[in-house]
CSV table of N, CA and C in Angstrom, one decimal:
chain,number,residue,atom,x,y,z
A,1,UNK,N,126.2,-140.6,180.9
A,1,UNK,CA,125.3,-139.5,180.8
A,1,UNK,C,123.9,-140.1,181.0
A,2,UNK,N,122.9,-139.3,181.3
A,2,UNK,CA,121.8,-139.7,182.2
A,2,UNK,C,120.8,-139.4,180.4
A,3,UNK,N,119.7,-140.3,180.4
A,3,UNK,CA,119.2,-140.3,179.4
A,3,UNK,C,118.3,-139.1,178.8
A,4,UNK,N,118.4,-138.0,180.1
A,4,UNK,CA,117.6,-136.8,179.4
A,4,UNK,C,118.5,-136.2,179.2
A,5,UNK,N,119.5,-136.3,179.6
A,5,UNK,CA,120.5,-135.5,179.0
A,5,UNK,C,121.4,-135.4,177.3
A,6,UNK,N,121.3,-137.4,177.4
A,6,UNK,CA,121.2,-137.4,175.7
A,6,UNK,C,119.9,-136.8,175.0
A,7,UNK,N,119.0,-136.7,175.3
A,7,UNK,CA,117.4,-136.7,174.8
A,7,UNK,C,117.7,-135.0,174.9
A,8,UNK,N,118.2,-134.2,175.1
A,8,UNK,CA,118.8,-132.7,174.9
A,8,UNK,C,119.7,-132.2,174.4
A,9,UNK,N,120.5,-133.3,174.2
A,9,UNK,CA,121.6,-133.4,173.2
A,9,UNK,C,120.9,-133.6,171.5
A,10,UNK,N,120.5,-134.4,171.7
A,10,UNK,CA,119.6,-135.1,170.3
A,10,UNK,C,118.8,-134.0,170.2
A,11,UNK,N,117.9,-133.5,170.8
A,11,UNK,CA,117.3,-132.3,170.0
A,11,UNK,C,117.5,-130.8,170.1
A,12,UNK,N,119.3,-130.5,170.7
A,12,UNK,CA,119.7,-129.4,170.0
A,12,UNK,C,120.5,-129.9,169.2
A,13,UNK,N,121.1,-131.1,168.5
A,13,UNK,CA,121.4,-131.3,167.2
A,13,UNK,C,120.5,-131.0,166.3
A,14,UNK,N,119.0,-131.6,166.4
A,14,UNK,CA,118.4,-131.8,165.4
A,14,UNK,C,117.9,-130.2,165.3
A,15,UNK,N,117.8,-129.3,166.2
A,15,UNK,CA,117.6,-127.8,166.3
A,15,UNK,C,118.4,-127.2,165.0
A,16,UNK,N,119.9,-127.8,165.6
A,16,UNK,CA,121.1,-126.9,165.0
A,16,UNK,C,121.1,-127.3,163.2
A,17,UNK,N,121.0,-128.7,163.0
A,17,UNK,CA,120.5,-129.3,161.9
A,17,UNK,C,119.2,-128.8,161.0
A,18,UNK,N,118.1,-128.5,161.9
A,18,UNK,CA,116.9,-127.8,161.1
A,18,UNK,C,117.5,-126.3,160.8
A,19,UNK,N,117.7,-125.5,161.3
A,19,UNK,CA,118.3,-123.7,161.2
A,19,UNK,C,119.1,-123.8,160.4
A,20,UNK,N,120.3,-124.6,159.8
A,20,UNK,CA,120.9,-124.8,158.8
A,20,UNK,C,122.3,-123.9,159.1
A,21,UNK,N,122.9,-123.3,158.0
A,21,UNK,CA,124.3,-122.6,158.0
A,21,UNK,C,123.7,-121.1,158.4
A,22,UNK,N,122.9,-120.7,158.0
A,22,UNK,CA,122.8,-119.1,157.4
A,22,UNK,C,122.5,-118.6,158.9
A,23,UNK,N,122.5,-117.3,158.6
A,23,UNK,CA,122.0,-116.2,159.8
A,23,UNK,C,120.4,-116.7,160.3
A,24,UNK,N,119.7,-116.8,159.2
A,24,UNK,CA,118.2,-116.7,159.0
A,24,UNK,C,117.8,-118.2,159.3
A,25,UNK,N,117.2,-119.5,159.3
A,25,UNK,CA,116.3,-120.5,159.6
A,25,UNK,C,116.3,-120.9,157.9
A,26,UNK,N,116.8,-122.1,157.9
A,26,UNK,CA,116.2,-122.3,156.7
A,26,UNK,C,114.9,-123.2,156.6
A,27,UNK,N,114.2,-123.2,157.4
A,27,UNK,CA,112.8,-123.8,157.7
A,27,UNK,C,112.0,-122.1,158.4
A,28,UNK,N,110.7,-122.2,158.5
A,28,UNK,CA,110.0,-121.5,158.8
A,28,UNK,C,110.1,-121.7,160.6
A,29,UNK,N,110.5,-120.5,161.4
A,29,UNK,CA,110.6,-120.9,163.2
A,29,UNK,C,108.9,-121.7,163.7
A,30,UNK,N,108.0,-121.6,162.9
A,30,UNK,CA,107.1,-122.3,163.2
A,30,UNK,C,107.0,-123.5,163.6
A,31,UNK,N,107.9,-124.4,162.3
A,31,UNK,CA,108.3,-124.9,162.0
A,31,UNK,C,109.7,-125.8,163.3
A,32,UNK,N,110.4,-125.2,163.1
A,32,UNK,CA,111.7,-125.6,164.6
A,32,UNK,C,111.0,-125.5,165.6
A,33,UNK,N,109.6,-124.5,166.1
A,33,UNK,CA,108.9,-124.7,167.6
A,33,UNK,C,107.9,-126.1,167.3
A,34,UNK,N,107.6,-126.4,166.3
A,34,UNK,CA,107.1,-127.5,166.4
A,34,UNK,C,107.3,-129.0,166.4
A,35,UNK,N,108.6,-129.1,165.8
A,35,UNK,CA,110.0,-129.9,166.1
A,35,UNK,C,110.0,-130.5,166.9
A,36,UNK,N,110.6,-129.3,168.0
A,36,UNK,CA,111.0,-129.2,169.5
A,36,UNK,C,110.1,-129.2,170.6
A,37,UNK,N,108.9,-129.2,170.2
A,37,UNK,CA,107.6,-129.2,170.6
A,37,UNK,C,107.6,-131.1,171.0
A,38,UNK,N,107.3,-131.7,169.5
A,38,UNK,CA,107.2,-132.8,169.2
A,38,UNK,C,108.7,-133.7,170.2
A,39,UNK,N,109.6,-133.3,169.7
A,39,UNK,CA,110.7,-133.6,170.0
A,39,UNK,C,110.5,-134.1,171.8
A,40,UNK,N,110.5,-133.4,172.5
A,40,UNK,CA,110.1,-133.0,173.8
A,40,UNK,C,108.9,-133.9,174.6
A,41,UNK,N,107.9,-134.2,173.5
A,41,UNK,CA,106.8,-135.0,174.4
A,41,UNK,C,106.8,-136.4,173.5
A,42,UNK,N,107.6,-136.6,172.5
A,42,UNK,CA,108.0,-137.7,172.3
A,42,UNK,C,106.9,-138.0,171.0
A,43,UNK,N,106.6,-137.1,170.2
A,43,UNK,CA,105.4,-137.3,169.6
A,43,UNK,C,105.9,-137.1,167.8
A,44,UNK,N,105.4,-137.7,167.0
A,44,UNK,CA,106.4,-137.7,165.4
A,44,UNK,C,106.4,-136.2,165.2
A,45,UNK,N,107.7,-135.5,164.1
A,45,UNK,CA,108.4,-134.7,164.1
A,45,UNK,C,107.6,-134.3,162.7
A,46,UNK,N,107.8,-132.8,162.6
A,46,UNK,CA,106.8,-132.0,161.0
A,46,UNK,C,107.7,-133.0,160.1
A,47,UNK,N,107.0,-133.5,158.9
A,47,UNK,CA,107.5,-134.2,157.8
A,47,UNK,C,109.2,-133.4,157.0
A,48,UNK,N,108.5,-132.1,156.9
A,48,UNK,CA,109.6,-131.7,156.4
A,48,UNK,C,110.8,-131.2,157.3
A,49,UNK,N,110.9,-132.0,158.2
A,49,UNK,CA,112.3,-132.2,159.3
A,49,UNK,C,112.7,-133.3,159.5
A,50,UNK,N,112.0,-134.1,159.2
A,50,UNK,CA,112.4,-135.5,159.7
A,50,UNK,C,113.7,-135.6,159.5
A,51,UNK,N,114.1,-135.3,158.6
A,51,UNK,CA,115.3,-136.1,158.4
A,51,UNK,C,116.5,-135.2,159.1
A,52,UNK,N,116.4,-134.2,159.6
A,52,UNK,CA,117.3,-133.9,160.8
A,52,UNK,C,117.1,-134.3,162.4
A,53,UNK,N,116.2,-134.3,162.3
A,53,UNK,CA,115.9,-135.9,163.4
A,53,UNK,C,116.5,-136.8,163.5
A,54,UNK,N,116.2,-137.5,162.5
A,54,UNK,CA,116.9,-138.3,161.9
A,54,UNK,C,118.3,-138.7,162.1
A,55,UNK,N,118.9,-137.8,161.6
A,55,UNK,CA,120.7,-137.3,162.0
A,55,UNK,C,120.8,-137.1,163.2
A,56,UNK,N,120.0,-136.6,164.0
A,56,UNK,CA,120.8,-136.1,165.5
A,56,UNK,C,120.6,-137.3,166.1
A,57,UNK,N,119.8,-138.4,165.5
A,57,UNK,CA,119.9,-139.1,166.0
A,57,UNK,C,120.7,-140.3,165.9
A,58,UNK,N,121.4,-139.8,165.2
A,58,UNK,CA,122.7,-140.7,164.6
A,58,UNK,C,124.0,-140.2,165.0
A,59,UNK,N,123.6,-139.2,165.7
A,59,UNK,CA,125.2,-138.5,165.6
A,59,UNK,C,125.5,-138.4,167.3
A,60,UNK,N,124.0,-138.6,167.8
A,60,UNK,CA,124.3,-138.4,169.4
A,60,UNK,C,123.9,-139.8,169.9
């Protein structure tokens, strides 16, 4: 697989990982567009995500 393809993989893990189990976001969507924002231009992730970052980056 071609490396933007993992690099889309890694952050709809870390997407699916921030939004949590429930219906609802268990972070503020502010919060996940800023992420994915970050995520995207390669730039450090909101503090209180890191660590699903983190994981998708371990898992992909």
């Amino acid at each position: 697989m071609s490396g933007l393809h993992m690099e889309s993989i890694a952050i709809g893990i870390a997407w699916c990982l921030a939004w949590g189990e429930g219906r609802e976001p268990q972070f503020d969507p502010s919060v996940l567009q800023e992420m994915r924002r970050a995520l995207t231009s390669g730039e450090e992730v909101p503090r209180v995500v890191s660590s699903c970052h983190h994981w998708s980056r371990r898992i992909s």
